[in-house]
PDB file of C-alpha atoms in Angstrom:
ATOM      1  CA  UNK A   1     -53.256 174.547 121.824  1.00  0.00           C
ATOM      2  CA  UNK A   2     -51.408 172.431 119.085  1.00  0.00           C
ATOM      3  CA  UNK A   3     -50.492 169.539 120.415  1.00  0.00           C
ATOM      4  CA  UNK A   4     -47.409 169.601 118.445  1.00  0.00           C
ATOM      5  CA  UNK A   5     -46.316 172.757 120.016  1.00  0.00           C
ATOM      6  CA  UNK A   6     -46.927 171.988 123.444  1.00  0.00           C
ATOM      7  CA  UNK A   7     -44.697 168.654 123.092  1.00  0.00           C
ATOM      8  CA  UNK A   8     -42.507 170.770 121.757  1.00  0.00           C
ATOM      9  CA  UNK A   9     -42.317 172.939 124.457  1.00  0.00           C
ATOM     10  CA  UNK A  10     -42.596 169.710 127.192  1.00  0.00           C
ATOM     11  CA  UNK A  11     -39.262 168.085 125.672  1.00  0.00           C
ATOM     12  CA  UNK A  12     -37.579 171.572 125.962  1.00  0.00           C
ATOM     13  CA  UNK A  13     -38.518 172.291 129.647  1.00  0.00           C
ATOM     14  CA  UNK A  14     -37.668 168.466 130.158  1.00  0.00           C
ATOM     15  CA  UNK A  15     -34.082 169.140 128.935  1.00  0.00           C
ATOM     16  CA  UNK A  16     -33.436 172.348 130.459  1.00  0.00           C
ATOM     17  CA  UNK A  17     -34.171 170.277 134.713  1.00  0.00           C
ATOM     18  CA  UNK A  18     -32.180 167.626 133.346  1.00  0.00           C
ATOM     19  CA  UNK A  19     -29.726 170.267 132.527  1.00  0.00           C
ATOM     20  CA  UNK A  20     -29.948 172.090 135.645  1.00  0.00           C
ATOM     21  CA  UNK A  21     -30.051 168.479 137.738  1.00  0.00           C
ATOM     22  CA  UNK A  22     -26.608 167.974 136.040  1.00  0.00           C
ATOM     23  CA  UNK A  23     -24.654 170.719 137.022  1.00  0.00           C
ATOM     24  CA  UNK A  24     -25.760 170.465 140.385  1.00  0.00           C
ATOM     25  CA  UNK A  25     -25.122 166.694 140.562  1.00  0.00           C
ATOM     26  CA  UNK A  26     -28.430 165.610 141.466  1.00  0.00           C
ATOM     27  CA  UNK A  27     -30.584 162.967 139.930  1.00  0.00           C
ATOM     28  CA  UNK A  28     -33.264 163.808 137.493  1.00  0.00           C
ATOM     29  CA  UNK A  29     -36.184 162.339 139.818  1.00  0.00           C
ATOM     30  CA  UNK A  30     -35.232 164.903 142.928  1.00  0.00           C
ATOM     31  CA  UNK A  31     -37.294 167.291 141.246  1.00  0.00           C
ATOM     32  CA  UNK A  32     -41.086 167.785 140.414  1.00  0.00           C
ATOM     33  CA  UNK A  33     -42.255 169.534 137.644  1.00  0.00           C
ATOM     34  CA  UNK A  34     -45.650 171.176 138.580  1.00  0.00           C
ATOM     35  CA  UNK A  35     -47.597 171.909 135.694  1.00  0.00           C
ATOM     36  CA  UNK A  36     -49.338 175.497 136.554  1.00  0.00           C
ATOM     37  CA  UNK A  37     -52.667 175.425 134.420  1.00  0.00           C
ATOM     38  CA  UNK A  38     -54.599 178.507 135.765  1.00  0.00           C
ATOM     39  CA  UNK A  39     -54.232 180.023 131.930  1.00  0.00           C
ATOM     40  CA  UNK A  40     -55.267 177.422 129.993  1.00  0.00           C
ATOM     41  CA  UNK A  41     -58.296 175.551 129.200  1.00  0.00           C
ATOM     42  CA  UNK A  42     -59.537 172.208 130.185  1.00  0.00           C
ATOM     43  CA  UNK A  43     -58.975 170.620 127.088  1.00  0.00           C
ATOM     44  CA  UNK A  44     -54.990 172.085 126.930  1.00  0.00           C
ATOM     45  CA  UNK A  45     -54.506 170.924 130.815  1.00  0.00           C
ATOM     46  CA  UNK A  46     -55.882 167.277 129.885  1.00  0.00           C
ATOM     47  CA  UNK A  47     -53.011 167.238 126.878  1.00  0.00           C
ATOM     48  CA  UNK A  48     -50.684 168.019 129.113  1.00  0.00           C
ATOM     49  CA  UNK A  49     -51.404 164.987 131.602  1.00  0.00           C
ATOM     50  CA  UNK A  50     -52.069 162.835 128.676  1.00  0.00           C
ATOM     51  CA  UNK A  51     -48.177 163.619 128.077  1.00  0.00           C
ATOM     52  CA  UNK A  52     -47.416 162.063 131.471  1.00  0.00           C
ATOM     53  CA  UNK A  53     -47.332 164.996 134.036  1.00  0.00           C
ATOM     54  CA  UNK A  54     -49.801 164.233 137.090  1.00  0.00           C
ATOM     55  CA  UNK A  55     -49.338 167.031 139.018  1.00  0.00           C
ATOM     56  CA  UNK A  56     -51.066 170.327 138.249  1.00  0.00           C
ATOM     57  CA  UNK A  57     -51.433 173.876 139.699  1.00  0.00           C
ATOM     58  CA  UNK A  58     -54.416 176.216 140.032  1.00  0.00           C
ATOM     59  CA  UNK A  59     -54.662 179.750 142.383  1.00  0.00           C
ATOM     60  CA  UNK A  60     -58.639 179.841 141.847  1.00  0.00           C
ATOM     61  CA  UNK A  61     -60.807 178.044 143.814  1.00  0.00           C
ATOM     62  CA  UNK A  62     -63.016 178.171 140.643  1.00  0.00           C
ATOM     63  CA  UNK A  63     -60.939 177.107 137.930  1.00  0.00           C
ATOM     64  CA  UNK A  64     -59.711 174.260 140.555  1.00  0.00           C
ATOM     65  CA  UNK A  65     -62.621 172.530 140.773  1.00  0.00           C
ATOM     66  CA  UNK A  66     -64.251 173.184 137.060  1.00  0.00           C
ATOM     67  CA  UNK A  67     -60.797 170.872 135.842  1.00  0.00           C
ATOM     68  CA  UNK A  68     -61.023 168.356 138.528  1.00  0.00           C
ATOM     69  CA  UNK A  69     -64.489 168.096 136.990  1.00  0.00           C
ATOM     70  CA  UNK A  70     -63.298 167.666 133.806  1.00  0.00           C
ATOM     71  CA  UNK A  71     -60.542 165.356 134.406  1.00  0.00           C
ATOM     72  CA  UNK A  72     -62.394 163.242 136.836  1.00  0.00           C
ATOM     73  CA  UNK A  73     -61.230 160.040 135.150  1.00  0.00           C
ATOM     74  CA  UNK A  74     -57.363 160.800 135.899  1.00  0.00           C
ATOM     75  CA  UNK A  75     -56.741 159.204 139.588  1.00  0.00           C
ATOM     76  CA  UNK A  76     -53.312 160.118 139.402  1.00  0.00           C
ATOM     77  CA  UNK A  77     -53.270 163.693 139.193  1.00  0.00           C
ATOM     78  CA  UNK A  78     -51.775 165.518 142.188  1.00  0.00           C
ATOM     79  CA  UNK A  79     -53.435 168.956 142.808  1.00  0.00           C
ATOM     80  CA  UNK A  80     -51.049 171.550 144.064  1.00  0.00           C
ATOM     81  CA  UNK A  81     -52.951 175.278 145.183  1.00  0.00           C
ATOM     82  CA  UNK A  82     -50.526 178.245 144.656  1.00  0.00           C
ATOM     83  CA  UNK A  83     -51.045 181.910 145.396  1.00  0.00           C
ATOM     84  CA  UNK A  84     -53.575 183.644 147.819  1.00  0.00           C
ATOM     85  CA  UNK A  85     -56.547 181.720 149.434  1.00  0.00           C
ATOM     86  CA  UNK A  86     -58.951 183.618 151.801  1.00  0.00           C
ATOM     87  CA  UNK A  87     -60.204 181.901 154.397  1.00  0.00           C
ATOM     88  CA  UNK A  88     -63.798 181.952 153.208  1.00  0.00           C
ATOM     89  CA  UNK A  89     -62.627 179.958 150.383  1.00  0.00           C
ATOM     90  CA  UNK A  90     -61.021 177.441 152.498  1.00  0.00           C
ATOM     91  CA  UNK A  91     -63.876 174.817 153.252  1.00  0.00           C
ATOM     92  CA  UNK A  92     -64.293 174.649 149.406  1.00  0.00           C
ATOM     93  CA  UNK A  93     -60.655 174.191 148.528  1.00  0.00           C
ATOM     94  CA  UNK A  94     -58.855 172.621 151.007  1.00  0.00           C
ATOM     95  CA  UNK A  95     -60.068 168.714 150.911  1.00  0.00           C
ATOM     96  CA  UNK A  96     -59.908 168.913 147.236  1.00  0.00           C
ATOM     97  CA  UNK A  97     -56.276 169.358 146.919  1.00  0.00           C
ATOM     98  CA  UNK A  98     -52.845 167.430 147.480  1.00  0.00           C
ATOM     99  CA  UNK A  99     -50.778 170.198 148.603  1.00  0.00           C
ATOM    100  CA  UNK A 100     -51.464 173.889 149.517  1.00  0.00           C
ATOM    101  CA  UNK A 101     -48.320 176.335 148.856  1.00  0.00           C
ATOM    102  CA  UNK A 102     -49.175 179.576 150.407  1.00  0.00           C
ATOM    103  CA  UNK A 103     -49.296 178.825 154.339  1.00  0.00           C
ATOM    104  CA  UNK A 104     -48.160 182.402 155.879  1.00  0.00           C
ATOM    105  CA  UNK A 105     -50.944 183.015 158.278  1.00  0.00           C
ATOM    106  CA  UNK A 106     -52.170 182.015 161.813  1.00  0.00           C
ATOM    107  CA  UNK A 107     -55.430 182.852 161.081  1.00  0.00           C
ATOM    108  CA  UNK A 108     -55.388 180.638 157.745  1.00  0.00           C
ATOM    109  CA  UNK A 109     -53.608 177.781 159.321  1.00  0.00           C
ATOM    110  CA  UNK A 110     -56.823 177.959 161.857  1.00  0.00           C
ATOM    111  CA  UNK A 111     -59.133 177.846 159.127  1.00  0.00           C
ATOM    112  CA  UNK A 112     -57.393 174.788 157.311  1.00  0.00           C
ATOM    113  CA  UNK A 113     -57.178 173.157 161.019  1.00  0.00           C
ATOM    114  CA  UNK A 114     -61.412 173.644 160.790  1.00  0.00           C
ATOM    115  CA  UNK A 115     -62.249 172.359 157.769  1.00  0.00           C
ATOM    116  CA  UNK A 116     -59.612 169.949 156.492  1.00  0.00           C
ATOM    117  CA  UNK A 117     -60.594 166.220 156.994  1.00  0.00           C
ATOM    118  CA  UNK A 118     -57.273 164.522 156.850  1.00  0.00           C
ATOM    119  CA  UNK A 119     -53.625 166.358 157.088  1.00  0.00           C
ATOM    120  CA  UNK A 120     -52.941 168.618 154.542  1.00  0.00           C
ATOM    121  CA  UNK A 121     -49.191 168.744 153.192  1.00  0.00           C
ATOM    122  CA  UNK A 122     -48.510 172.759 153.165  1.00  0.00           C
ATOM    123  CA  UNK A 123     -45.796 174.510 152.024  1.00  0.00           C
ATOM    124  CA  UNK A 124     -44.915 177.997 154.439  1.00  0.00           C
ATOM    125  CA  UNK A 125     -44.463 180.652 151.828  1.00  0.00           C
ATOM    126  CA  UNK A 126     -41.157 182.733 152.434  1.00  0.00           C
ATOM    127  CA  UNK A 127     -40.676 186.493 151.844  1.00  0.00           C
ATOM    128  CA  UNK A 128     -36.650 185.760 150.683  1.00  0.00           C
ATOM    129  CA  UNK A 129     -36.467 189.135 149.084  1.00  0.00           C
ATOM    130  CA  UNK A 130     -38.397 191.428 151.473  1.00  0.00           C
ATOM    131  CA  UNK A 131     -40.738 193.186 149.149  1.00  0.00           C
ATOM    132  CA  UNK A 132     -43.493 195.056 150.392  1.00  0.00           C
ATOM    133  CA  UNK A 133     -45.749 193.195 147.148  1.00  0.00           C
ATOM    134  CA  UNK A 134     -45.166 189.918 148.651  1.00  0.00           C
ATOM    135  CA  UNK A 135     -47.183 187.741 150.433  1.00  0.00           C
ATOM    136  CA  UNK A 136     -44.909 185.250 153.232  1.00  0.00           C
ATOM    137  CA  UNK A 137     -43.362 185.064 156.104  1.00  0.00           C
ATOM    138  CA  UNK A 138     -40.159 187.201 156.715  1.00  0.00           C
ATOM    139  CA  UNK A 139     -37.279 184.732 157.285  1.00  0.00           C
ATOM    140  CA  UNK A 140     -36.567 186.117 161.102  1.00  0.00           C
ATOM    141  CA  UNK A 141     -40.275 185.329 162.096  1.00  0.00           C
ATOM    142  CA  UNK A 142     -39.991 182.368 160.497  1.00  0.00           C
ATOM    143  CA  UNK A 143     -39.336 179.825 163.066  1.00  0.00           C
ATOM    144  CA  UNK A 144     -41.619 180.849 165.378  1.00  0.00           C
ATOM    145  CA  UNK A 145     -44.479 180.996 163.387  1.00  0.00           C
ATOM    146  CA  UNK A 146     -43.248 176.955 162.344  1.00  0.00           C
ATOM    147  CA  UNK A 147     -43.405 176.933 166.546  1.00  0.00           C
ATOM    148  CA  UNK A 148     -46.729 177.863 166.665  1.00  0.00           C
ATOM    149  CA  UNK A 149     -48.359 175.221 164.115  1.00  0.00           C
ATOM    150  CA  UNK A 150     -47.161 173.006 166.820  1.00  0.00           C
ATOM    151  CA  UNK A 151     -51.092 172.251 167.841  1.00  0.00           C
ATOM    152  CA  UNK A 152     -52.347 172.326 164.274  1.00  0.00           C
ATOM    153  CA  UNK A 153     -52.415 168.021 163.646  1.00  0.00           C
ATOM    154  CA  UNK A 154     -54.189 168.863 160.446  1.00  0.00           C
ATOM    155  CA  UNK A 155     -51.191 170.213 158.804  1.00  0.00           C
ATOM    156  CA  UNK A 156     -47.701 168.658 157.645  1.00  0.00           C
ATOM    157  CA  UNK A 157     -45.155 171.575 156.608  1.00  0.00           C
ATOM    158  CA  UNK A 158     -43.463 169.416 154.294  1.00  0.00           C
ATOM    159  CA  UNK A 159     -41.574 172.470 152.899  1.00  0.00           C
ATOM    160  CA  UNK A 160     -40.930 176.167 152.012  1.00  0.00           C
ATOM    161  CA  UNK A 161     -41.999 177.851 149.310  1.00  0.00           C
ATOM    162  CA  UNK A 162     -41.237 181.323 147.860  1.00  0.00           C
ATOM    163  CA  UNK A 163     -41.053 183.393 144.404  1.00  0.00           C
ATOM    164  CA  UNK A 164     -37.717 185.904 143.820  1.00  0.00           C
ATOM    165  CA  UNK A 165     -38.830 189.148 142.191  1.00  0.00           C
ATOM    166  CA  UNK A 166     -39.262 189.200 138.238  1.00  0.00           C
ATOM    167  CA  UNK A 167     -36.502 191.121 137.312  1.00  0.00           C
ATOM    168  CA  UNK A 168     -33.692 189.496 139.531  1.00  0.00           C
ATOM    169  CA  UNK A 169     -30.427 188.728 137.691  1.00  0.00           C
ATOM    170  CA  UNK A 170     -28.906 185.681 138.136  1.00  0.00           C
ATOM    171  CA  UNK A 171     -26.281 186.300 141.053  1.00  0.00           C
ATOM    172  CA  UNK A 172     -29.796 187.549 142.753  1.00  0.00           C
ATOM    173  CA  UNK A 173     -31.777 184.362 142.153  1.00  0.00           C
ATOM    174  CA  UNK A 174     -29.284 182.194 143.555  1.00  0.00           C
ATOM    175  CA  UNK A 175     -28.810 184.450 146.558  1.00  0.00           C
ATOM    176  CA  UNK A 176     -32.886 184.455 147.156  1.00  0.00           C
ATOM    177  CA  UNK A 177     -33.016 180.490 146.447  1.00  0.00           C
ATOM    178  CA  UNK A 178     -29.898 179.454 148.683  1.00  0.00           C
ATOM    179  CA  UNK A 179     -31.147 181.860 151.299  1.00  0.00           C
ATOM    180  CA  UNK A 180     -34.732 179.707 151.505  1.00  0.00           C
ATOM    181  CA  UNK A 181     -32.497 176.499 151.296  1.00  0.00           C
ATOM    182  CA  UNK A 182     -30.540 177.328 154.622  1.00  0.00           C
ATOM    183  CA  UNK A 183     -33.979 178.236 156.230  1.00  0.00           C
ATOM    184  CA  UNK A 184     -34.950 174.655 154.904  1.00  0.00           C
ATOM    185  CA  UNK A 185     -32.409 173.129 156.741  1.00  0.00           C
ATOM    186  CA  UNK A 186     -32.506 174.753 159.898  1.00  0.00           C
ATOM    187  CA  UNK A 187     -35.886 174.009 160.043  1.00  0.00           C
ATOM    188  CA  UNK A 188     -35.660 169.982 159.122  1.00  0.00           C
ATOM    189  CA  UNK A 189     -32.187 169.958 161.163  1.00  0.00           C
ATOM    190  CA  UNK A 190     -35.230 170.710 164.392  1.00  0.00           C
ATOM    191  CA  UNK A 191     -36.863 167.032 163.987  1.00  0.00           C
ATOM    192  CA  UNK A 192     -40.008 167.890 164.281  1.00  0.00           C
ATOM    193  CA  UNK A 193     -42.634 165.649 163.605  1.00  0.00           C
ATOM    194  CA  UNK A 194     -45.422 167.745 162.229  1.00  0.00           C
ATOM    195  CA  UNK A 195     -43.068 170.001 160.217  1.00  0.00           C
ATOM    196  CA  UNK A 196     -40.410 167.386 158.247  1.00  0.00           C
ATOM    197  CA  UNK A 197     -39.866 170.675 155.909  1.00  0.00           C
ATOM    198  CA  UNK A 198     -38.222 168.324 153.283  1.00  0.00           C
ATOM    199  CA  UNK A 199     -39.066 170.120 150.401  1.00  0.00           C
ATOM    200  CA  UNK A 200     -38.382 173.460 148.430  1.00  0.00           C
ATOM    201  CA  UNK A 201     -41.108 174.769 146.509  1.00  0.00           C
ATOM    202  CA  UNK A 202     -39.493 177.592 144.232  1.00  0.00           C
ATOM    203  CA  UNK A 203     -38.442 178.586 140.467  1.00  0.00           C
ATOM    204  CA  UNK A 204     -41.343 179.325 138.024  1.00  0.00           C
ATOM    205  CA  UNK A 205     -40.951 179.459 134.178  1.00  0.00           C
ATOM    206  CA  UNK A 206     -38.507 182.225 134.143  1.00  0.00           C
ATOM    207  CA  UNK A 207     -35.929 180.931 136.946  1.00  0.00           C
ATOM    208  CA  UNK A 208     -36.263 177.066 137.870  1.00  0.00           C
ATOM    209  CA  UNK A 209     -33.062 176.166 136.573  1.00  0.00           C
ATOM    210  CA  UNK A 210     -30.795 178.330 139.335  1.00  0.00           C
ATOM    211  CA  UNK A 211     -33.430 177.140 141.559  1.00  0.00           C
ATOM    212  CA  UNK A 212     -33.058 173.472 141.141  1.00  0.00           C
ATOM    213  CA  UNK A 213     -29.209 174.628 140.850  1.00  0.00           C
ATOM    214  CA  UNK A 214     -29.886 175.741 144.279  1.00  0.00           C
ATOM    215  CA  UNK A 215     -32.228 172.409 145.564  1.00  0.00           C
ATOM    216  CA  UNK A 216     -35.536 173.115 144.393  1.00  0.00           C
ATOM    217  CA  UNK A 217     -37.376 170.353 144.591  1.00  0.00           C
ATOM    218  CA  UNK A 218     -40.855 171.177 143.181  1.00  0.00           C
ATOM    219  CA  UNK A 219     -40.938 173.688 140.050  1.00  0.00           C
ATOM    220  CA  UNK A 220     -43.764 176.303 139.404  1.00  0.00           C
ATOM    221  CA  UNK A 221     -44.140 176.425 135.623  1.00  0.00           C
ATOM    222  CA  UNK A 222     -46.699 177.542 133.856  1.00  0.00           C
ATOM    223  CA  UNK A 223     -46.329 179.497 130.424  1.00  0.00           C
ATOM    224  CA  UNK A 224     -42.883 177.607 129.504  1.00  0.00           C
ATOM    225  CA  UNK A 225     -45.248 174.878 129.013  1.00  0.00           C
ATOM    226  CA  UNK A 226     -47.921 177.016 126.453  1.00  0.00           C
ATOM    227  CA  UNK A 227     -45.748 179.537 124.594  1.00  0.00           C
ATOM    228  CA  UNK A 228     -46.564 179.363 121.443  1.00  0.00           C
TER     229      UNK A 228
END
């Protein structure tokens, strides 16, 4: 990708969270930009950290570990895993990465439990909107199944994460978004240690500014950042 382009495109996402961080009178630094690589090629992801974002997004265990390959000179990056992992995947993935943003199973949370060697920050993915397509939790069976990770010392829910449907308007995004923000509340208003559930994980290229508008505090975007 020209580099012009893509710092182009960097200073216009940049704008549009400080934007969105204004009208919802937060400060600029309550909200991580994830950079989500998984179409673009080494070369493209290292510009992108070389213009000062560290933490990056993949959803194949393949294309994971090829850049961490590539970028093995970068100490700083933070590797976020988004989307779908099956459990045979798992013992490949899961001591690789910083934070894992897909959490909606027993069984999986058992597998990470296995094969992680140190506590894993993991987002519990959501289903806000209720469609069938959807991977997450539904919001009723949501505490509970934060109840039963009680045993699991290998994993931090630091969060919630979830993704509103594509074509949602935007009186629809912020009722999806402020819906996952009350669950994120009732569940940190609980104290418990192994599930702070500080953090909202939600808005992608097409919606992150009603979702920091709503108290997103990590942003999924990916082909804001390569348009061309």
């Amino acid at each position: 990708m020209i580099l012009q382009k893509l710092q182009q495109n960097v200073e216009s996402i940049q704008q549009d969270v400080e934007k969105a961080c204004q009208i919802s009178q937060r400060p600029i630094d309550s909200v991580t930009i994830i950079c989500v690589t998984k179409s673009v090629d080494n070369e493209t992801t290292k510009q992108v950290v070389d213009l000062g974002f560290s933490h990056l997004a993949e959803n194949r265990m393949e294309k994971l570990l090829e850049k961490q390959a590539y970028l093995a000179n970068y100490k700083t990056i933070k590797w976020h895993f988004i989307g779908n992992l099956q459990r045979r995947k798992v013992k490949t993935v899961i001591n690789q990465i910083d934070y894992f943003h897909a959490l909606d199973k027993i069984s999986l949370a058992e597998e990470i439990q296995k094969r992680a060697l140190s506590k894993i920050k993991c987002f519990v993915q959501v289903n806000v909107s209720g469609e069938m397509t959807k991977q997450g939790i539904s919001p009723d069976d949501l505490l509970h199944f934060i109840k039963d990770l009680k045993d699991f010392d290998r994993i931090e829910v630091v969060g919630l994460m979830t993704m509103a449907p594509i074509d949602s308007n935007l009186d629809e995004l912020s009722h999806y978004f402020n819906q996952l923000k009350k669950l994120q509340q009732e569940i940190a208003s609980k104290n418990l240690d192994y599930a702070p559930c500080t953090e909202l994980s939600m808005g992608m290229s097409q919606d992150f500014m009603p979702a920091i508008e709503s108290g997103a505090t990590f942003v999924r975007i990916g082909s804001r950042f390569f348009e061309s």
